[in-house]
Amino acid sequence: MWDYLVRRWRVEAALWICYWNALERDDRPSIRYCADHSLLLPVFWLVVLVSGLMAIGMVVQFLQGGCR
């Protein structure tokens, strides 16, 4: 079991590096491949989306309520 987890972590790290390097090169097929095979990339983008929406919500709430 430990070997599987270590191997999976190494694969995820390689896919993470592959994804960001492919984004830098604008290599669409590599971006798609890395995104399709990674487990952490969708989680990362979901966290980014939720964080952005929460930030927008805080700004809207501040603008509606004013400075108290």
PDB file of C-alpha atoms in Angstrom, residues 8-63:
ATOM      1  CA  ARG A   8       0.844   7.955  -6.973  1.00  0.00           C
ATOM      2  CA  TRP A   9       2.376  11.011  -5.306  1.00  0.00           C
ATOM      3  CA  ARG A  10       5.274  10.945  -7.771  1.00  0.00           C
ATOM      4  CA  VAL A  11       2.870  10.638 -10.700  1.00  0.00           C
ATOM      5  CA  GLU A  12       0.815  13.564  -9.402  1.00  0.00           C
ATOM      6  CA  ALA A  13       3.948  15.677  -8.972  1.00  0.00           C
ATOM      7  CA  ALA A  14       5.064  14.864 -12.518  1.00  0.00           C
ATOM      8  CA  LEU A  15       1.601  15.670 -13.908  1.00  0.00           C
ATOM      9  CA  TRP A  16       1.544  18.942 -11.963  1.00  0.00           C
ATOM     10  CA  ILE A  17       4.905  19.984 -13.435  1.00  0.00           C
ATOM     11  CA  CYS A  18       3.829  18.785 -16.878  1.00  0.00           C
ATOM     12  CA  TYR A  19       0.629  20.837 -16.668  1.00  0.00           C
ATOM     13  CA  TRP A  20       2.278  24.124 -15.719  1.00  0.00           C
ATOM     14  CA  ASN A  21       5.081  23.680 -18.268  1.00  0.00           C
ATOM     15  CA  ALA A  22       2.516  22.908 -20.979  1.00  0.00           C
ATOM     16  CA  LEU A  23       0.549  26.021 -20.012  1.00  0.00           C
ATOM     17  CA  GLU A  24       3.700  28.077 -20.340  1.00  0.00           C
ATOM     18  CA  ARG A  25       4.359  26.645 -23.827  1.00  0.00           C
ATOM     19  CA  ASP A  26       0.631  26.832 -24.775  1.00  0.00           C
ATOM     20  CA  ASP A  27       0.735  23.136 -25.719  1.00  0.00           C
ATOM     21  CA  ARG A  28      -2.968  22.231 -25.776  1.00  0.00           C
ATOM     22  CA  PRO A  29      -2.660  18.433 -26.176  1.00  0.00           C
ATOM     23  CA  SER A  30      -0.232  18.195 -23.249  1.00  0.00           C
ATOM     24  CA  ILE A  31      -2.429  20.424 -21.089  1.00  0.00           C
ATOM     25  CA  ARG A  32      -5.426  18.196 -21.790  1.00  0.00           C
ATOM     26  CA  TYR A  33      -3.449  14.992 -21.144  1.00  0.00           C
ATOM     27  CA  CYS A  34      -2.063  16.205 -17.816  1.00  0.00           C
ATOM     28  CA  ALA A  35      -5.428  17.562 -16.690  1.00  0.00           C
ATOM     29  CA  ASP A  36      -7.248  14.352 -17.638  1.00  0.00           C
ATOM     30  CA  HIS A  37      -4.851  12.086 -15.744  1.00  0.00           C
ATOM     31  CA  SER A  38      -4.306  14.155 -12.594  1.00  0.00           C
ATOM     32  CA  LEU A  39      -6.418  13.937  -9.457  1.00  0.00           C
ATOM     33  CA  LEU A  40      -5.119  17.133  -7.857  1.00  0.00           C
ATOM     34  CA  LEU A  41      -5.534  19.594 -10.746  1.00  0.00           C
ATOM     35  CA  PRO A  42      -9.366  19.569 -10.720  1.00  0.00           C
ATOM     36  CA  VAL A  43      -9.296  20.010  -6.931  1.00  0.00           C
ATOM     37  CA  PHE A  44      -6.878  22.924  -7.296  1.00  0.00           C
ATOM     38  CA  TRP A  45      -9.069  24.690  -9.866  1.00  0.00           C
ATOM     39  CA  LEU A  46     -12.196  24.061  -7.757  1.00  0.00           C
ATOM     40  CA  VAL A  47     -10.490  25.694  -4.753  1.00  0.00           C
ATOM     41  CA  VAL A  48      -9.432  28.638  -6.954  1.00  0.00           C
ATOM     42  CA  LEU A  49     -13.012  29.032  -8.231  1.00  0.00           C
ATOM     43  CA  VAL A  50     -14.581  28.868  -4.778  1.00  0.00           C
ATOM     44  CA  SER A  51     -12.000  31.286  -3.360  1.00  0.00           C
ATOM     45  CA  GLY A  52     -12.667  33.758  -6.162  1.00  0.00           C
ATOM     46  CA  LEU A  53     -16.404  33.551  -5.642  1.00  0.00           C
ATOM     47  CA  MET A  54     -15.988  34.065  -1.905  1.00  0.00           C
ATOM     48  CA  ALA A  55     -13.780  37.115  -2.516  1.00  0.00           C
ATOM     49  CA  ILE A  56     -16.373  38.594  -4.872  1.00  0.00           C
ATOM     50  CA  GLY A  57     -19.073  37.874  -2.289  1.00  0.00           C
ATOM     51  CA  MET A  58     -17.086  39.664   0.409  1.00  0.00           C
ATOM     52  CA  VAL A  59     -16.641  42.714  -1.816  1.00  0.00           C
ATOM     53  CA  VAL A  60     -20.348  42.775  -2.679  1.00  0.00           C
ATOM     54  CA  GLN A  61     -21.301  42.363   0.987  1.00  0.00           C
ATOM     55  CA  PHE A  62     -18.961  45.203   1.939  1.00  0.00           C
ATOM     56  CA  LEU A  63     -20.385  47.467  -0.771  1.00  0.00           C
TER      57      LEU A  63
END
